[in-house]
Amino acid sequence: MKTDIILAGVGGQGILSIATVLGAAALSENLYLKQAEVHGMSQRGGDVMSCLRLSSEPIAADLIPLRGADLIVSLEPMEALRYLQWLAPEGRIITNTVPFVNIPSYPDLEAILGDLEGRPGTVAFDMDAMARELGSPRSSNMILLGAASPFIAIGCDKIEEGIRTVFGAKGEKIVESNLAAFRAGRAASV
């Protein structure tokens, strides 16, 4: 088993929380993992990307080679397109369709979404609206994780256990809202 994932988004969206949850889940399944992060100048609103490599065999490097990613998992549609050169030919894109417009020259959203929808294996929907419907507007990252989970070779129970571990200190209400978001995202993806 080997899964190479590019996690992408904008600072403050929760990309690194996804990496932490998946890391906890991978460890509970006795998988090897390597992670490398690029923070957009460590500021809210900057580009954030993380390479997450999971395998049943030892992993030599933490960076994913070009055309080597099995998944691009993104909370922002333009950020999904930014990392296309890393996507393997048979790779999948899982992305939110809601832009985080943080630059004055943000590209045309219709063109971005058209490009994404034209790619086989793409799962794209409004994760922010789903989070608001669940009464937890800050949980779109867990909806994204749920949408990506069918394509990651880690059991749902292990990912849910990772959510409990990562968010447990924040209280049961936060844990339950993140679990509900994860399950809703998964249901929307399959």
PDB file of C-alpha atoms in Angstrom:
ATOM      1  CA  MET A   1       0.000   0.000   0.000  1.00  0.00           C
ATOM      2  CA  LYS A   2       1.248   3.460  -0.909  1.00  0.00           C
ATOM      3  CA  THR A   3      -0.654   6.745  -1.085  1.00  0.00           C
ATOM      4  CA  ASP A   4       0.973  10.089  -1.853  1.00  0.00           C
ATOM      5  CA  ILE A   5      -1.227  13.096  -1.082  1.00  0.00           C
ATOM      6  CA  ILE A   6      -0.785  16.805  -1.795  1.00  0.00           C
ATOM      7  CA  LEU A   7      -2.830  18.787   0.734  1.00  0.00           C
ATOM      8  CA  ALA A   8      -3.394  22.341  -0.480  1.00  0.00           C
ATOM      9  CA  GLY A   9      -5.198  25.457   0.586  1.00  0.00           C
ATOM     10  CA  VAL A  10      -4.798  28.849   2.157  1.00  0.00           C
ATOM     11  CA  GLY A  11      -3.469  29.574   5.636  1.00  0.00           C
ATOM     12  CA  GLY A  12      -6.187  29.249   8.259  1.00  0.00           C
ATOM     13  CA  GLN A  13      -8.369  26.774   6.345  1.00  0.00           C
ATOM     14  CA  GLY A  14      -7.265  23.708   8.310  1.00  0.00           C
ATOM     15  CA  ILE A  15      -5.045  21.854   5.845  1.00  0.00           C
ATOM     16  CA  LEU A  16      -2.495  21.023   8.524  1.00  0.00           C
ATOM     17  CA  SER A  17      -5.275  19.658  10.767  1.00  0.00           C
ATOM     18  CA  ILE A  18      -6.146  17.204   7.978  1.00  0.00           C
ATOM     19  CA  ALA A  19      -2.488  16.129   7.828  1.00  0.00           C
ATOM     20  CA  THR A  20      -2.418  15.645  11.605  1.00  0.00           C
ATOM     21  CA  VAL A  21      -5.605  13.543  11.606  1.00  0.00           C
ATOM     22  CA  LEU A  22      -4.349  11.370   8.730  1.00  0.00           C
ATOM     23  CA  GLY A  23      -0.978  11.023  10.461  1.00  0.00           C
ATOM     24  CA  ALA A  24      -2.645   9.798  13.658  1.00  0.00           C
ATOM     25  CA  ALA A  25      -4.809   7.378  11.650  1.00  0.00           C
ATOM     26  CA  ALA A  26      -1.804   6.057   9.716  1.00  0.00           C
ATOM     27  CA  LEU A  27       0.142   5.440  12.893  1.00  0.00           C
ATOM     28  CA  SER A  28      -2.765   3.513  14.398  1.00  0.00           C
ATOM     29  CA  GLU A  29      -2.717   1.293  11.273  1.00  0.00           C
ATOM     30  CA  ASN A  30       1.058   0.777  11.672  1.00  0.00           C
ATOM     31  CA  LEU A  31       1.799   2.563   8.406  1.00  0.00           C
ATOM     32  CA  TYR A  32       4.943   4.507   7.636  1.00  0.00           C
ATOM     33  CA  LEU A  33       4.456   8.187   6.985  1.00  0.00           C
ATOM     34  CA  LYS A  34       6.459  11.203   5.930  1.00  0.00           C
ATOM     35  CA  GLN A  35       5.210  14.758   5.817  1.00  0.00           C
ATOM     36  CA  ALA A  36       6.679  17.975   4.460  1.00  0.00           C
ATOM     37  CA  GLU A  37       4.912  21.318   4.789  1.00  0.00           C
ATOM     38  CA  VAL A  38       5.192  24.615   2.990  1.00  0.00           C
ATOM     39  CA  HIS A  39       3.455  27.449   4.833  1.00  0.00           C
ATOM     40  CA  GLY A  40       2.642  30.606   2.898  1.00  0.00           C
ATOM     41  CA  MET A  41       4.969  32.761   4.903  1.00  0.00           C
ATOM     42  CA  SER A  42       3.253  31.283   8.002  1.00  0.00           C
ATOM     43  CA  GLN A  43       0.386  33.703   7.688  1.00  0.00           C
ATOM     44  CA  ARG A  44      -3.363  33.457   7.415  1.00  0.00           C
ATOM     45  CA  GLY A  45      -4.276  33.883   3.774  1.00  0.00           C
ATOM     46  CA  GLY A  46      -0.983  32.597   2.303  1.00  0.00           C
ATOM     47  CA  ASP A  47      -0.546  29.466   0.201  1.00  0.00           C
ATOM     48  CA  VAL A  48      -0.217  26.283   2.296  1.00  0.00           C
ATOM     49  CA  MET A  49       0.844  22.922   0.882  1.00  0.00           C
ATOM     50  CA  SER A  50       1.747  19.702   2.609  1.00  0.00           C
ATOM     51  CA  CYS A  51       3.105  16.483   1.101  1.00  0.00           C
ATOM     52  CA  LEU A  52       1.792  13.480   3.004  1.00  0.00           C
ATOM     53  CA  ARG A  53       3.191  10.084   2.090  1.00  0.00           C
ATOM     54  CA  LEU A  54       1.663   6.913   3.536  1.00  0.00           C
ATOM     55  CA  SER A  55       2.984   3.408   2.930  1.00  0.00           C
ATOM     56  CA  SER A  56       3.148  -0.105   4.304  1.00  0.00           C
ATOM     57  CA  GLU A  57       6.869  -0.025   3.384  1.00  0.00           C
ATOM     58  CA  PRO A  58       9.551   2.431   4.567  1.00  0.00           C
ATOM     59  CA  ILE A  59       9.519   5.788   2.754  1.00  0.00           C
ATOM     60  CA  ALA A  60      12.836   7.303   1.680  1.00  0.00           C
ATOM     61  CA  ALA A  61      11.848  10.939   1.064  1.00  0.00           C
ATOM     62  CA  ASP A  62       9.194  13.273   2.378  1.00  0.00           C
ATOM     63  CA  LEU A  63       8.604  15.177  -0.878  1.00  0.00           C
ATOM     64  CA  ILE A  64       6.339  13.782  -3.579  1.00  0.00           C
ATOM     65  CA  PRO A  65       7.952  13.718  -7.030  1.00  0.00           C
ATOM     66  CA  LEU A  66       6.351  15.449 -10.003  1.00  0.00           C
ATOM     67  CA  ARG A  67       3.545  13.308 -11.454  1.00  0.00           C
ATOM     68  CA  GLY A  68       3.680  11.132  -8.323  1.00  0.00           C
ATOM     69  CA  ALA A  69       0.684  12.261  -6.233  1.00  0.00           C
ATOM     70  CA  ASP A  70      -2.243   9.886  -6.005  1.00  0.00           C
ATOM     71  CA  LEU A  71      -4.452  12.672  -4.632  1.00  0.00           C
ATOM     72  CA  ILE A  72      -4.613  16.442  -4.579  1.00  0.00           C
ATOM     73  CA  VAL A  73      -6.844  17.355  -1.653  1.00  0.00           C
ATOM     74  CA  SER A  74      -7.614  21.080  -1.640  1.00  0.00           C
ATOM     75  CA  LEU A  75      -9.837  23.478   0.258  1.00  0.00           C
ATOM     76  CA  GLU A  76      -9.503  26.056  -2.521  1.00  0.00           C
ATOM     77  CA  PRO A  77     -10.038  25.434  -6.258  1.00  0.00           C
ATOM     78  CA  MET A  78      -7.154  27.556  -7.566  1.00  0.00           C
ATOM     79  CA  GLU A  79      -4.799  25.823  -5.128  1.00  0.00           C
ATOM     80  CA  ALA A  80      -5.924  22.453  -6.524  1.00  0.00           C
ATOM     81  CA  LEU A  81      -4.854  23.596  -9.996  1.00  0.00           C
ATOM     82  CA  ARG A  82      -1.568  25.024  -8.694  1.00  0.00           C
ATOM     83  CA  TYR A  83      -0.289  21.516  -7.917  1.00  0.00           C
ATOM     84  CA  LEU A  84      -1.463  19.685 -11.062  1.00  0.00           C
ATOM     85  CA  GLN A  85       2.119  18.992 -12.167  1.00  0.00           C
ATOM     86  CA  TRP A  86       2.462  16.720  -9.113  1.00  0.00           C
ATOM     87  CA  LEU A  87      -0.639  14.671  -9.946  1.00  0.00           C
ATOM     88  CA  ALA A  88      -0.033  11.163 -11.308  1.00  0.00           C
ATOM     89  CA  PRO A  89      -1.797  10.407 -14.623  1.00  0.00           C
ATOM     90  CA  GLU A  90      -4.367   8.249 -12.797  1.00  0.00           C
ATOM     91  CA  GLY A  91      -4.523  10.585  -9.763  1.00  0.00           C
ATOM     92  CA  ARG A  92      -7.632  12.211  -8.342  1.00  0.00           C
ATOM     93  CA  ILE A  93      -8.504  15.746  -7.276  1.00  0.00           C
ATOM     94  CA  ILE A  94     -10.772  16.318  -4.290  1.00  0.00           C
ATOM     95  CA  THR A  95     -11.576  20.019  -3.856  1.00  0.00           C
ATOM     96  CA  ASN A  96     -13.870  22.631  -2.466  1.00  0.00           C
ATOM     97  CA  THR A  97     -15.443  24.788  -5.191  1.00  0.00           C
ATOM     98  CA  VAL A  98     -15.500  27.949  -3.083  1.00  0.00           C
ATOM     99  CA  PRO A  99     -12.604  30.321  -3.757  1.00  0.00           C
ATOM    100  CA  PHE A 100     -10.594  32.125  -1.107  1.00  0.00           C
ATOM    101  CA  VAL A 101      -9.971  35.344  -3.020  1.00  0.00           C
ATOM    102  CA  ASN A 102      -6.810  36.659  -1.410  1.00  0.00           C
ATOM    103  CA  ILE A 103      -5.177  38.321  -4.426  1.00  0.00           C
ATOM    104  CA  PRO A 104      -6.474  41.109  -6.684  1.00  0.00           C
ATOM    105  CA  SER A 105      -5.788  39.125  -9.856  1.00  0.00           C
ATOM    106  CA  TYR A 106      -7.631  35.960  -8.807  1.00  0.00           C
ATOM    107  CA  PRO A 107      -8.395  33.982 -11.996  1.00  0.00           C
ATOM    108  CA  ASP A 108     -11.912  33.580 -13.381  1.00  0.00           C
ATOM    109  CA  LEU A 109     -13.720  31.088 -11.128  1.00  0.00           C
ATOM    110  CA  GLU A 110     -15.779  29.632 -14.003  1.00  0.00           C
ATOM    111  CA  ALA A 111     -12.565  28.817 -15.893  1.00  0.00           C
ATOM    112  CA  ILE A 112     -11.017  27.201 -12.814  1.00  0.00           C
ATOM    113  CA  LEU A 113     -14.090  25.076 -12.126  1.00  0.00           C
ATOM    114  CA  GLY A 114     -14.380  24.148 -15.800  1.00  0.00           C
ATOM    115  CA  ASP A 115     -10.781  22.954 -15.804  1.00  0.00           C
ATOM    116  CA  LEU A 116     -11.336  20.912 -12.630  1.00  0.00           C
ATOM    117  CA  GLU A 117     -14.623  19.376 -13.776  1.00  0.00           C
ATOM    118  CA  GLY A 118     -13.049  18.338 -17.079  1.00  0.00           C
ATOM    119  CA  ARG A 119     -10.544  16.088 -15.295  1.00  0.00           C
ATOM    120  CA  PRO A 120     -11.481  12.458 -14.704  1.00  0.00           C
ATOM    121  CA  GLY A 121     -11.660  11.387 -11.087  1.00  0.00           C
ATOM    122  CA  THR A 122     -12.385  14.869  -9.734  1.00  0.00           C
ATOM    123  CA  VAL A 123     -14.698  15.310  -6.760  1.00  0.00           C
ATOM    124  CA  ALA A 124     -15.642  18.984  -6.399  1.00  0.00           C
ATOM    125  CA  PHE A 125     -18.481  20.553  -4.426  1.00  0.00           C
ATOM    126  CA  ASP A 126     -19.277  23.467  -2.101  1.00  0.00           C
ATOM    127  CA  MET A 127     -17.876  22.210   1.186  1.00  0.00           C
ATOM    128  CA  ASP A 128     -18.396  25.554   2.915  1.00  0.00           C
ATOM    129  CA  ALA A 129     -22.173  25.401   2.332  1.00  0.00           C
ATOM    130  CA  MET A 130     -22.268  21.846   3.659  1.00  0.00           C
ATOM    131  CA  ALA A 131     -20.374  22.939   6.786  1.00  0.00           C
ATOM    132  CA  ARG A 132     -22.865  25.787   7.349  1.00  0.00           C
ATOM    133  CA  GLU A 133     -25.782  23.350   6.897  1.00  0.00           C
ATOM    134  CA  LEU A 134     -24.262  21.176   9.615  1.00  0.00           C
ATOM    135  CA  GLY A 135     -24.070  24.202  11.906  1.00  0.00           C
ATOM    136  CA  SER A 136     -20.277  24.091  11.962  1.00  0.00           C
ATOM    137  CA  PRO A 137     -18.918  26.606   9.422  1.00  0.00           C
ATOM    138  CA  ARG A 138     -15.290  25.966  10.409  1.00  0.00           C
ATOM    139  CA  SER A 139     -15.486  22.233   9.645  1.00  0.00           C
ATOM    140  CA  SER A 140     -15.162  22.349   5.849  1.00  0.00           C
ATOM    141  CA  ASN A 141     -11.693  20.822   6.248  1.00  0.00           C
ATOM    142  CA  MET A 142     -13.223  17.701   7.839  1.00  0.00           C
ATOM    143  CA  ILE A 143     -15.799  17.586   5.020  1.00  0.00           C
ATOM    144  CA  LEU A 144     -12.856  17.646   2.598  1.00  0.00           C
ATOM    145  CA  LEU A 145     -11.158  14.830   4.526  1.00  0.00           C
ATOM    146  CA  GLY A 146     -14.390  12.816   4.406  1.00  0.00           C
ATOM    147  CA  ALA A 147     -14.696  13.379   0.641  1.00  0.00           C
ATOM    148  CA  ALA A 148     -11.104  12.195   0.145  1.00  0.00           C
ATOM    149  CA  SER A 149     -11.337   9.238   2.541  1.00  0.00           C
ATOM    150  CA  PRO A 150     -12.721   6.668   0.037  1.00  0.00           C
ATOM    151  CA  PHE A 151      -9.493   7.110  -1.948  1.00  0.00           C
ATOM    152  CA  ILE A 152      -7.131   6.704   1.014  1.00  0.00           C
ATOM    153  CA  ALA A 153      -6.289   3.170   2.133  1.00  0.00           C
ATOM    154  CA  ILE A 154      -6.988   3.819   5.806  1.00  0.00           C
ATOM    155  CA  GLY A 155     -10.137   2.547   7.473  1.00  0.00           C
ATOM    156  CA  CYS A 156     -12.853   5.075   8.314  1.00  0.00           C
ATOM    157  CA  ASP A 157     -12.773   3.922  11.917  1.00  0.00           C
ATOM    158  CA  LYS A 158      -9.061   4.803  12.110  1.00  0.00           C
ATOM    159  CA  ILE A 159      -9.647   8.251  10.594  1.00  0.00           C
ATOM    160  CA  GLU A 160     -12.492   8.870  13.030  1.00  0.00           C
ATOM    161  CA  GLU A 161     -10.182   7.763  15.847  1.00  0.00           C
ATOM    162  CA  GLY A 162      -7.636  10.299  14.520  1.00  0.00           C
ATOM    163  CA  ILE A 163     -10.296  13.028  14.642  1.00  0.00           C
ATOM    164  CA  ARG A 164     -11.063  12.119  18.250  1.00  0.00           C
ATOM    165  CA  THR A 165      -7.363  12.213  19.125  1.00  0.00           C
ATOM    166  CA  VAL A 166      -6.617  15.528  17.416  1.00  0.00           C
ATOM    167  CA  PHE A 167      -9.723  17.407  18.588  1.00  0.00           C
ATOM    168  CA  GLY A 168     -10.306  15.628  21.916  1.00  0.00           C
ATOM    169  CA  ALA A 169      -8.755  18.377  24.039  1.00  0.00           C
ATOM    170  CA  LYS A 170     -11.292  20.860  22.622  1.00  0.00           C
ATOM    171  CA  GLY A 171     -14.238  18.948  24.069  1.00  0.00           C
ATOM    172  CA  GLU A 172     -16.822  16.419  22.992  1.00  0.00           C
ATOM    173  CA  LYS A 173     -18.978  18.963  21.122  1.00  0.00           C
ATOM    174  CA  ILE A 174     -16.063  19.886  18.820  1.00  0.00           C
ATOM    175  CA  VAL A 175     -15.190  16.215  18.316  1.00  0.00           C
ATOM    176  CA  GLU A 176     -18.784  15.359  17.400  1.00  0.00           C
ATOM    177  CA  SER A 177     -19.142  18.293  14.982  1.00  0.00           C
ATOM    178  CA  ASN A 178     -15.920  17.281  13.218  1.00  0.00           C
ATOM    179  CA  LEU A 179     -17.053  13.643  13.032  1.00  0.00           C
ATOM    180  CA  ALA A 180     -20.410  14.755  11.569  1.00  0.00           C
ATOM    181  CA  ALA A 181     -18.565  16.864   8.978  1.00  0.00           C
ATOM    182  CA  PHE A 182     -16.249  13.968   8.071  1.00  0.00           C
ATOM    183  CA  ARG A 183     -19.206  11.599   7.619  1.00  0.00           C
ATOM    184  CA  ALA A 184     -21.140  14.142   5.508  1.00  0.00           C
ATOM    185  CA  GLY A 185     -18.142  14.691   3.233  1.00  0.00           C
ATOM    186  CA  ARG A 186     -17.671  10.955   2.815  1.00  0.00           C
ATOM    187  CA  ALA A 187     -21.344  10.473   1.944  1.00  0.00           C
ATOM    188  CA  ALA A 188     -21.158  13.275  -0.650  1.00  0.00           C
ATOM    189  CA  SER A 189     -18.092  11.699  -2.289  1.00  0.00           C
ATOM    190  CA  VAL A 190     -19.255   8.111  -2.740  1.00  0.00           C
TER     191      VAL A 190
END
